[in-house]
XYZ file of C-alpha atoms in Angstrom:
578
model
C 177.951 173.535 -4.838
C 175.948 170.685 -6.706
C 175.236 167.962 -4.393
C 175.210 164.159 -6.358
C 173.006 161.729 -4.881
C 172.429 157.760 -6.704
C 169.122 155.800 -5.151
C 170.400 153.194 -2.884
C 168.417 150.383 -4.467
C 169.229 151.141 -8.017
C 171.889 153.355 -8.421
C 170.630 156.233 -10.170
C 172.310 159.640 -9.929
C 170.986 162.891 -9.753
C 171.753 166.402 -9.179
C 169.438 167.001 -5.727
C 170.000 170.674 -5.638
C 169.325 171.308 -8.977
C 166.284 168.079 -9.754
C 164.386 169.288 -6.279
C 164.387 172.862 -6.342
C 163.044 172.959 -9.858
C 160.450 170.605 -9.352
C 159.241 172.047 -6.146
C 159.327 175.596 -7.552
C 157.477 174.359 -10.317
C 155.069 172.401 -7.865
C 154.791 175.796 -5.409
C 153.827 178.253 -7.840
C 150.900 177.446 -8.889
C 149.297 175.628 -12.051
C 151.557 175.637 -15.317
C 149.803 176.402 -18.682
C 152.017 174.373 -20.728
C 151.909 175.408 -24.960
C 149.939 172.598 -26.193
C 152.447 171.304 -28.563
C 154.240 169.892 -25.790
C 153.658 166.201 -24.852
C 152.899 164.664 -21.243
C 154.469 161.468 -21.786
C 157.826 162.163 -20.627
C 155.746 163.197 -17.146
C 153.704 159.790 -17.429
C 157.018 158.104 -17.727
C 158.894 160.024 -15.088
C 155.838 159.457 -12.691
C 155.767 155.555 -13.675
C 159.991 155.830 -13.116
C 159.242 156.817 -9.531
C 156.424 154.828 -8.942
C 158.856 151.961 -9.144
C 161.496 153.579 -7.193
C 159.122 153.925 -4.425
C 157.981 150.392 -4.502
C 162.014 149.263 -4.345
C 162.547 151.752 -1.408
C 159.234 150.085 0.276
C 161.048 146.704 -0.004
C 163.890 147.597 1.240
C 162.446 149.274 4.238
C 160.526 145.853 4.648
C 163.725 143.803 4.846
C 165.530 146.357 7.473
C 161.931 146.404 9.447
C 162.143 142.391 9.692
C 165.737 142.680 9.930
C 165.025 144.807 13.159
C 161.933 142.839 14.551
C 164.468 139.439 14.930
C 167.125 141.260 16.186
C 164.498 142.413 18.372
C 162.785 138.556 19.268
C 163.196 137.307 22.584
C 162.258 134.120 20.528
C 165.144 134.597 17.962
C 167.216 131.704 19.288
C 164.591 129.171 19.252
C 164.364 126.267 16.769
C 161.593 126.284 14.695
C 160.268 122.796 15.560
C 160.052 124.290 19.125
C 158.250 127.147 18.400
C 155.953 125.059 16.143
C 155.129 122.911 18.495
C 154.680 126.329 20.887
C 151.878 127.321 18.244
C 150.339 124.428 18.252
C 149.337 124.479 21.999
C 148.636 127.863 21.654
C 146.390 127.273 18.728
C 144.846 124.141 18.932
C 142.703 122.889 16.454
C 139.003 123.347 16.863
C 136.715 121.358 18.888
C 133.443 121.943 17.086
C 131.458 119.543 19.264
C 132.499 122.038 22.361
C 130.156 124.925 20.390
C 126.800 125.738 20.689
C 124.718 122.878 18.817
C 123.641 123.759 15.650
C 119.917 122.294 16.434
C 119.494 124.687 19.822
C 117.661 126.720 17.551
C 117.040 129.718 19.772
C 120.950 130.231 20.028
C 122.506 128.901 16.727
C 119.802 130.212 14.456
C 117.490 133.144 15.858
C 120.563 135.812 17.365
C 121.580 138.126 15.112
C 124.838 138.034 14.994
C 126.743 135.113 14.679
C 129.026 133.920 17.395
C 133.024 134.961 16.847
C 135.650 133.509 18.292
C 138.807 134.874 17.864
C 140.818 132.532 18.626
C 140.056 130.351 15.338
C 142.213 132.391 13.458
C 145.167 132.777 16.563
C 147.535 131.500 13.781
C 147.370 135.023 11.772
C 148.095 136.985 15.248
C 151.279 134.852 15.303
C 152.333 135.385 12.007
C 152.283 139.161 12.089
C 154.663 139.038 15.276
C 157.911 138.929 12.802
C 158.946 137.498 9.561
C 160.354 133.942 11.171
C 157.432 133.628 13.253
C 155.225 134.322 9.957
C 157.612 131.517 8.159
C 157.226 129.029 11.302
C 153.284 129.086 11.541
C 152.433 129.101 7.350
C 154.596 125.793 7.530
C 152.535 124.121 10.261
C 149.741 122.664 8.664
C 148.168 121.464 11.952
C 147.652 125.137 12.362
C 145.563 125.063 9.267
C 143.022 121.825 9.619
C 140.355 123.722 11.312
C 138.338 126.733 10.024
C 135.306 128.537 10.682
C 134.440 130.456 8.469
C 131.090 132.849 7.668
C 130.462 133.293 4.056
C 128.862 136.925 2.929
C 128.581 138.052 -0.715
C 129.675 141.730 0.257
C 132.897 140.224 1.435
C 133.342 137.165 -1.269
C 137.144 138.211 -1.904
C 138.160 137.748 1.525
C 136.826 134.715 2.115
C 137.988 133.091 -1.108
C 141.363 134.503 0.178
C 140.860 132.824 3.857
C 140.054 129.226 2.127
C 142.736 129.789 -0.137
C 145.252 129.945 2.932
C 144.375 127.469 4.930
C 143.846 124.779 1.926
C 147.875 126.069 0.639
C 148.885 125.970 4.327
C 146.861 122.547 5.478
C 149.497 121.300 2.884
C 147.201 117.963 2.389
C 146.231 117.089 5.774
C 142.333 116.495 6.092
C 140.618 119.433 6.990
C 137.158 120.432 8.992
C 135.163 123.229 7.562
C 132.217 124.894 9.369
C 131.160 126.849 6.850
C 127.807 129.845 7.892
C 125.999 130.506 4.976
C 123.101 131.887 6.555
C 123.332 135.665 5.101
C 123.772 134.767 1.251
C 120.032 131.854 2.181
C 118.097 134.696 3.645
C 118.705 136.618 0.790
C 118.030 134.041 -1.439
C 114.704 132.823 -0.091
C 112.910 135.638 -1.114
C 115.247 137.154 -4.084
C 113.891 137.023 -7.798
C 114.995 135.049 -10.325
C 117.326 137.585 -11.584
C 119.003 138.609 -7.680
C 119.434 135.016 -7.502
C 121.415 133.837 -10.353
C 123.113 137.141 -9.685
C 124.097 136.704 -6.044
C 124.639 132.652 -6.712
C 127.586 133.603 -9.343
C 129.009 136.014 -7.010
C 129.378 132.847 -4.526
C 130.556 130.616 -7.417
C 134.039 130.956 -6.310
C 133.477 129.470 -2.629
C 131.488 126.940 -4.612
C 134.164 125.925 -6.625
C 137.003 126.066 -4.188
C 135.261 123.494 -1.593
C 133.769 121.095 -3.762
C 136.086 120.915 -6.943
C 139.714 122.305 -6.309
C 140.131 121.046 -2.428
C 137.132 118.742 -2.209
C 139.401 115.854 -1.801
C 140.966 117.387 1.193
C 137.916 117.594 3.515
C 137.671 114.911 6.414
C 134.750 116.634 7.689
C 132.116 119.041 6.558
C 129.555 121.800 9.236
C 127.350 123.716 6.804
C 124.616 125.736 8.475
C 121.725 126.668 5.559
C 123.562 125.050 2.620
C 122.798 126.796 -0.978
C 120.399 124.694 -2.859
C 122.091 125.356 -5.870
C 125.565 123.536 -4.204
C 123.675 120.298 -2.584
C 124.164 118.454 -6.045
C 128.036 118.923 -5.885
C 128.211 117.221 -2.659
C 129.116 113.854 -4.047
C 132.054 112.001 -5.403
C 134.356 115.034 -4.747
C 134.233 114.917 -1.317
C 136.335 111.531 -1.305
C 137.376 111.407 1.781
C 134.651 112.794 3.230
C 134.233 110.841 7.479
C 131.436 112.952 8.945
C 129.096 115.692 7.646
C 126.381 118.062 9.428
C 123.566 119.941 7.285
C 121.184 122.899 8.644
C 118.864 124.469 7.620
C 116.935 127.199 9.609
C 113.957 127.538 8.091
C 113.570 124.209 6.546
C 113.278 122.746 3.311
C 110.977 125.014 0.407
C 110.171 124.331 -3.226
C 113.990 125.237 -4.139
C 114.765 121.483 -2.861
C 112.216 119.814 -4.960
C 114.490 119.166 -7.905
C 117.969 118.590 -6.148
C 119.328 115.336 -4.072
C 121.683 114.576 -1.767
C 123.665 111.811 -3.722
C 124.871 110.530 -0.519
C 125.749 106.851 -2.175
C 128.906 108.976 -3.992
C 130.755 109.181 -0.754
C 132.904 106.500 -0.402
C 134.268 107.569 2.964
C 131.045 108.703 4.789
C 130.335 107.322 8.410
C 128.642 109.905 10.496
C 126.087 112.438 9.393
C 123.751 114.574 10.827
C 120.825 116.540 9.744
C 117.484 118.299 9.728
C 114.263 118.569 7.462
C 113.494 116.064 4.214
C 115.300 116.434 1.267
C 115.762 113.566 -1.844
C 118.872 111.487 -1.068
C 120.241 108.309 -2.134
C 121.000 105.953 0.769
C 124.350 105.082 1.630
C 125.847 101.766 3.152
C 129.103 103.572 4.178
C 127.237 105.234 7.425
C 127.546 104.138 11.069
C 126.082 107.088 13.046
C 122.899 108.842 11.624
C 121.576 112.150 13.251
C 117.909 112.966 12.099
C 115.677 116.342 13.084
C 112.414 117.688 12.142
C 111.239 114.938 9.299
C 107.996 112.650 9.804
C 108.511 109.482 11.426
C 107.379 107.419 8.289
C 110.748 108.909 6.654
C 112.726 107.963 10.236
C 111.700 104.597 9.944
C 111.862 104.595 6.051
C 115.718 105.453 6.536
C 116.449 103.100 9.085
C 115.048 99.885 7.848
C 117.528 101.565 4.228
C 120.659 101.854 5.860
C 121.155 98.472 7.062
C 125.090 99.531 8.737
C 123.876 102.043 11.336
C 125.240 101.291 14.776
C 124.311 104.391 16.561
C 120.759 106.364 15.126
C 119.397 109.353 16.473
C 116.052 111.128 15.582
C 114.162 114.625 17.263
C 112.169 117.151 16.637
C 113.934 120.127 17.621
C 112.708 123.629 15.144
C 109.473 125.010 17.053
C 106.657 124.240 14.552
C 108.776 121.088 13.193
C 106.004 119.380 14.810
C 103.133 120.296 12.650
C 104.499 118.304 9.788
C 104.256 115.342 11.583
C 100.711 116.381 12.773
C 100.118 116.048 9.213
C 101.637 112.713 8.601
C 99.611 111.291 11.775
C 96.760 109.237 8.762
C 100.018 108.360 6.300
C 99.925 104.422 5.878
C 103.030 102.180 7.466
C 105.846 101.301 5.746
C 106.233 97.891 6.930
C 103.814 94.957 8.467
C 105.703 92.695 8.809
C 108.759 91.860 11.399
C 112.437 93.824 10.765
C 115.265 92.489 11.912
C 118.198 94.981 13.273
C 121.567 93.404 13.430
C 123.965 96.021 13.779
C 122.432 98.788 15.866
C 123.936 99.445 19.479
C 122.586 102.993 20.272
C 118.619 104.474 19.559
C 118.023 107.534 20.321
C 113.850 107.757 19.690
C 111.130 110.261 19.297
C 107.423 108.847 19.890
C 105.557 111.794 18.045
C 102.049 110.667 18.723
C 100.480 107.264 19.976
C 98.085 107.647 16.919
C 100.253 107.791 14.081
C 100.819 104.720 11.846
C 104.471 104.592 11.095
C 104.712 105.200 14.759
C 102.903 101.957 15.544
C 104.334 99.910 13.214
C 107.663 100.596 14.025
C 106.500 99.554 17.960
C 104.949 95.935 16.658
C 107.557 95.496 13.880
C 110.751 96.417 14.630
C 113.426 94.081 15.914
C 116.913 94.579 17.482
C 119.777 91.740 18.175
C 122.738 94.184 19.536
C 121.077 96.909 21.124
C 123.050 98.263 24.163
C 122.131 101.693 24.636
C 117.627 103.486 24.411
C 117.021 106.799 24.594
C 112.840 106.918 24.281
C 111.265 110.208 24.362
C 107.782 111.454 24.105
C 106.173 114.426 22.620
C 104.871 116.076 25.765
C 102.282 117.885 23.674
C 100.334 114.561 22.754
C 100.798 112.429 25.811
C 98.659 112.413 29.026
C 100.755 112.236 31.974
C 98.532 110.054 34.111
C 96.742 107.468 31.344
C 97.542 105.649 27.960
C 95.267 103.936 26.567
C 95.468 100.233 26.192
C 96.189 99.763 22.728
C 98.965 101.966 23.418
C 100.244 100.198 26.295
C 99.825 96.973 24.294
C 102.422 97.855 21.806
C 104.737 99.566 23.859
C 105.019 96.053 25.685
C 105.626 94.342 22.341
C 108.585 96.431 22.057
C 109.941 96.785 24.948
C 110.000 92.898 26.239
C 111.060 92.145 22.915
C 114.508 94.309 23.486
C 117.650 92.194 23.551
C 119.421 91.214 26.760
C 122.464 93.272 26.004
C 120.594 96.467 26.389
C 122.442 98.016 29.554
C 121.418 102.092 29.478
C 117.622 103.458 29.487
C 116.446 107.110 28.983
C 113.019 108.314 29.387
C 112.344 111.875 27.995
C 109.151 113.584 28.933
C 105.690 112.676 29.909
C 104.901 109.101 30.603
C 101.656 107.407 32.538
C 102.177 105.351 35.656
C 101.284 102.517 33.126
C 103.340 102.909 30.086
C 106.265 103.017 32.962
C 104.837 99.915 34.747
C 104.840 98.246 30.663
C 108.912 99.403 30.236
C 110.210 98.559 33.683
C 108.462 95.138 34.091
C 110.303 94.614 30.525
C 113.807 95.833 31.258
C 114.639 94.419 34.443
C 118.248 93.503 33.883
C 118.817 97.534 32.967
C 122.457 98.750 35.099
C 121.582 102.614 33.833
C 118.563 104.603 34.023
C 118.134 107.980 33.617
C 114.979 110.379 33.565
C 115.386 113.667 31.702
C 113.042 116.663 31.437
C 110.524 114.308 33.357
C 107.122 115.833 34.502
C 106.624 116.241 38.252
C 104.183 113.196 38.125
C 106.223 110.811 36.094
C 109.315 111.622 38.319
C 107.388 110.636 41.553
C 105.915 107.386 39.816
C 109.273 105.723 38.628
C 110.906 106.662 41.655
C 108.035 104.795 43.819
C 108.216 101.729 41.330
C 112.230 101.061 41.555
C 112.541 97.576 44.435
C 108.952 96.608 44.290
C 107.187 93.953 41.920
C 105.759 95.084 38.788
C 102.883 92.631 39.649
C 101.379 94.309 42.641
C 101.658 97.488 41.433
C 98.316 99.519 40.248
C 98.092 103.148 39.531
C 97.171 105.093 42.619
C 95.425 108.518 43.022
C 98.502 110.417 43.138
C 101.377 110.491 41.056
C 104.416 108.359 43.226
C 101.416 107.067 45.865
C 100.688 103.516 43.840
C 99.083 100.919 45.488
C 100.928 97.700 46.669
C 99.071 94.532 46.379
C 101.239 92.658 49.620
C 99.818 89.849 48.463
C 102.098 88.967 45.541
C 105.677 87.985 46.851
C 106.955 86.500 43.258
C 107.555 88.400 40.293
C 109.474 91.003 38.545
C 111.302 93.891 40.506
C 111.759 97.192 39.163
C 115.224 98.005 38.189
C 117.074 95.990 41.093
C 120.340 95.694 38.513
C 120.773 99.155 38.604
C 124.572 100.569 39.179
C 123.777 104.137 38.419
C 120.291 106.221 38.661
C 120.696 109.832 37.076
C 117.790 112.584 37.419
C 117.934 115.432 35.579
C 114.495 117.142 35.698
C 113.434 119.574 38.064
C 110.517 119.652 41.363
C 113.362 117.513 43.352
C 113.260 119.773 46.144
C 109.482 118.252 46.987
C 110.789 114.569 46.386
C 113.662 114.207 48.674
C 111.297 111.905 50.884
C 110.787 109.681 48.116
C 114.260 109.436 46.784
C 115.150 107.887 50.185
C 112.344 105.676 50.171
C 113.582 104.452 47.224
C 117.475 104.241 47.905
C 115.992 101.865 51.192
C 113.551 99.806 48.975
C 116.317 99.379 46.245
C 119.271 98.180 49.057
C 117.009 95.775 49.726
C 116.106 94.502 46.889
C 119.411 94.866 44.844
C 120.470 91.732 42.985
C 123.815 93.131 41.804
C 127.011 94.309 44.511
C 129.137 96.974 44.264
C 128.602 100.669 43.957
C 125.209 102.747 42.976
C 125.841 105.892 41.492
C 122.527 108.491 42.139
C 123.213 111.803 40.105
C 121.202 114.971 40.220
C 121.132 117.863 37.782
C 120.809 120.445 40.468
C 121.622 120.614 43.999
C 118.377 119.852 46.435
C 118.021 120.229 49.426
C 118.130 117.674 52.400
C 116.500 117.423 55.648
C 117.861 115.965 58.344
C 116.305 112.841 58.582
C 117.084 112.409 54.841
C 121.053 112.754 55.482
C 120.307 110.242 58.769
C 118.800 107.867 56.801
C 120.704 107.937 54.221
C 124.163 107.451 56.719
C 122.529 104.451 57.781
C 122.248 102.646 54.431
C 126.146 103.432 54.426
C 126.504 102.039 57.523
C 125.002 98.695 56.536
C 126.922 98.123 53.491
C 125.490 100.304 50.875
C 128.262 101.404 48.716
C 126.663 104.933 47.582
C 127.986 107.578 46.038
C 125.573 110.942 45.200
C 126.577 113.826 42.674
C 124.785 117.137 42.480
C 126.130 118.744 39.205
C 129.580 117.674 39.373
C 129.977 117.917 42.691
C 129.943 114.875 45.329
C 127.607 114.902 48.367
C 129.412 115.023 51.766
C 127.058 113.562 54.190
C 129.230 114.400 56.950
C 129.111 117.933 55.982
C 126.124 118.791 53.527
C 123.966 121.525 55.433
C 120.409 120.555 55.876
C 117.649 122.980 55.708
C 116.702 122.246 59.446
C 120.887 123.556 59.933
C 119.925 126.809 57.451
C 117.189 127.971 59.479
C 118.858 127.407 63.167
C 121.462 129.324 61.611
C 119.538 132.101 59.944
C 117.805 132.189 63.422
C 121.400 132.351 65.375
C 121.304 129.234 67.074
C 124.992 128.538 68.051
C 125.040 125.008 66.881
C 125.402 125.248 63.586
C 129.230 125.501 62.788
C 129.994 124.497 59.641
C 128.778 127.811 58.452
């Protein structure tokens, strides 16, 4: 008996006994040697006629599948604001200060692999959970303001697609890109002509898509080894443009020679940071500049341009980066005469060499009215730990006494000789924040032995933190007695515990300001006993102190000396707290 059957989709009928068994008999026994006067197209049309039958019958097993999966959703019943606002803690948007920094060059740019962190893209997981949750996440553009994303010409269609979503998804809220481009530059730095213009179309899309369909949209922009070819587009598109960060591994070659950064064509731009010299325009719009790796002639050149800086960082932080300015040690000043800095609160400064010239004249010259916050490091390469010579010294004091009274916050980076701190300290005595980082052993002991006593009867002794006290002089300047918090974050503490008390005692006494003194160590050290006795007895008289170790506080009624460690490693009963 013939059985009728119709597609459930379309309605077609057919004879199943009949339609099957012919066509698998037909299929089963082998090849068919057709007469050739017979056409194919009726077959091309039947197969195309069941192609789309198929594709129906997909769909429909698509809607009972989704149909199934909410049924299924212990979520079901929940509004969609809720769960929205459910994504949105689970998938927050990116913090990309939180990451590795993309100057720790040994990290960011020397691994092989780049770092992958899956939850970026969190919001795909929760769209493949079901159909609603899909609909609920693609219409939460705070989802879709953050992306990280690695470009690689092999796989140029995917991440067109990725930009694609998040720009339709961000639905016009300002977006941060971080955008790896460090694949498609290592191939281009030593491609020929014709890989290049090859491999540089097959990236036009990504080109086109940031910085002429959504440029508009970007708040903020991350690009690690930026395409020559796309520096010139990075201008009036990115309108709204806040903050932008450009890196470049290897530094700037030839390919830059005939490109700028036309940073005057961002209206919006306030922060920016970057490494190596390229040709840019200078823009008013910034507040907070981040420099690496460039001469200082070009550090000072850009500060004295962009007159609106409030905060102004510069470093040398590529290995070799320093050889460049090893060059530019003979290159002529580019000022002699006094500037005037009105705006700037925060300087964060690299002393490359005591013998270059735009070094100097930025010492003798340079002026600042609002300066709260110094960060002064030298280039422990160039600098002798124990002596500078005077010429040195000379213009480190014009700088330093000539630093306004708001300045609050001092950090000294490095190498620096009993007298170049002896020049600073006698300068800065009104400072309520000090802090020595990556300090040699030497200049460690000397500052600490300095901090109470008078600048004026203080000469270099024969051993770093051992100066010799005139007793004589009884007027003068004292080092650092406005201090509220002293932070050390350098290493060899473990040998100056003795000396960090004798300074705590010299300071108490000398202190012109009340209230608490934070003392903060990188590391923990340890103490002796007569450190923790002495130090209980500064308490005792009045001494508000409070000491970290890390981020941990000192307990002085319960920190275990070493004298404790080895009664206990020895078994003497004593020693409890263990």
């Amino acid at each position: 008996m013939p059985i009728k059957m119709s597609c459930p989709s379309c309605g077609h009928a057919f004879d199943a006994n009949h339609d099957l068994d012919t066509r698998a008999s037909q299929t089963d026994s082998g090849p068919i040697f057709w007469p050739q006067e017979v056409s194919v197209a009726p077959f091309q049309e039947e197969v195309h006629y069941l192609d789309e039958v198929i594709y129906r019958l997909n769909g429909e097993r698509a809607k009972l599948l989704r149909r199934i999966n909410s049924v299924k959703a212990s979520t079901r019943h929940l509004p969609s604001e809720v769960l929205s606002t459910i994504f949105q803690f689970a998938r927050p948007p990116i913090d990309f200060q939180t990451r590795s920094v993309p100057v720790d060059w040994t990290d960011r740019f020397e691994r092989a692999d780049r770092e992958v962190v899956y939850e970026d893209d969190f919001q795909l997981d929760l769209g493949a959970v079901s159909h609603y949750w899909r609909a609920v996440a693609w219409s939460t553009p705070q989802l879709w303001t953050t992306l990280s994303i690695q470009i690689n010409g092999e796989t140029i269609e995917n991440n067109t697609s990725l930009l694609k979503l998040y720009f339709q998804n961000a639905r016009g809220l300002p977006m941060t890109i971080d955008l790896d481009c460090r694949i498609p530059f290592a191939v281009l730095e030593d491609a020929d002509p014709i890989v290049r213009a090859g491999l540089v179309s097959t990236l036009k899309p990504i080109g086109v898509l940031l910085f002429s369909n959504n440029a508009h949209k970007i708040r903020e922009l991350i690009v690690t080894d930026l395409l020559p070819e796309w520096l010139p587009f990075i201008g009036g598109g990115l309108s709204g443009c806040e903050a932008m960060e450009l890196w470049w591994r290897s530094g700037a070659t030839e390919d830059w020679n005939n490109v700028q950064l036309p940073l005057a064509e961002l209206p919006c731009l306030r922060r920016l940071r970057m490494n190596d010299l390229i040709h840019y325009t200078p823009s008013q719009t910034l507040t907070a500049l981040e420099l690496h790796d460039m001469p200082t002639r070009v550090f000072v050149k850009i500060l004295m341009e962009c007159r609106n800086l409030v905060k102004y960082k510069v470093d040398y932080s590529r290995p070799g980066a320093m050889e460049v300015e090893n060059m530019d040690t003979h290159t002529g000043p580019v000022l002699n005469k006094t500037f005037v800095n009105e705006n700037l609160e925060y300087l964060q400064w690299y002393d490359a060499s005591p013998k270059n010239m735009s070094g100097q004249a930025f010492l003798v010259f340079f002026r600042f009215t609002r300066l709260q916050v110094l960060r002064w490091s030298r280039n422990p390469m160039t600098t002798s730990p124990r002596h500078d010579d005077p010429e040195t010294t000379l213009m480190l004091h014009c700088f330093f006494s000539e630093l306004p009274p708001t300045l609050h916050t001092l950090t000294l980076a490095h190498s620096f000789s009993f007298l170049a701190l002896k020049t600073i300290f006698s300068a800065l005595p009104r400072v309520e924040s000090f802090c020595l980082e990556a300090a040699s052993q030497s200049t460690t002991a000397d500052a600490l032995a300095m901090i109470g006593h008078l600048t004026e009867g203080l000469s270099c002794g024969t051993s770093p933190g051992s100066p010799v006290i005139d007793h004589s002089i009884t007027e003068g300047t004292r080092v650092l007695v406005a201090l509220k918090s002293l932070s050390i974050d350098t290493g060899f503490l473990d040998t100056l515990v003795a000396r960090t008390v004798r300074m705590l005692e010299m300071l108490y006494a000398a202190r012109t300001v009340a209230g608490p003194f934070l003392l903060k160590f990188r590391d923990p050290i340890p103490w002796s006993r007569n450190a923790v006795n002495r130090l209980k007895a500064l308490i005792a008289q009045g001494f508000e102190l409070v000491i970290m170790m890390g981020t941990e506080t000192l307990d002085l009624m319960t920190v275990p000396t070493y004298e404790d460690v080895h009664d206990y490693i020895l078994g003497v009963p004593s020693v409890a707290f263990f």
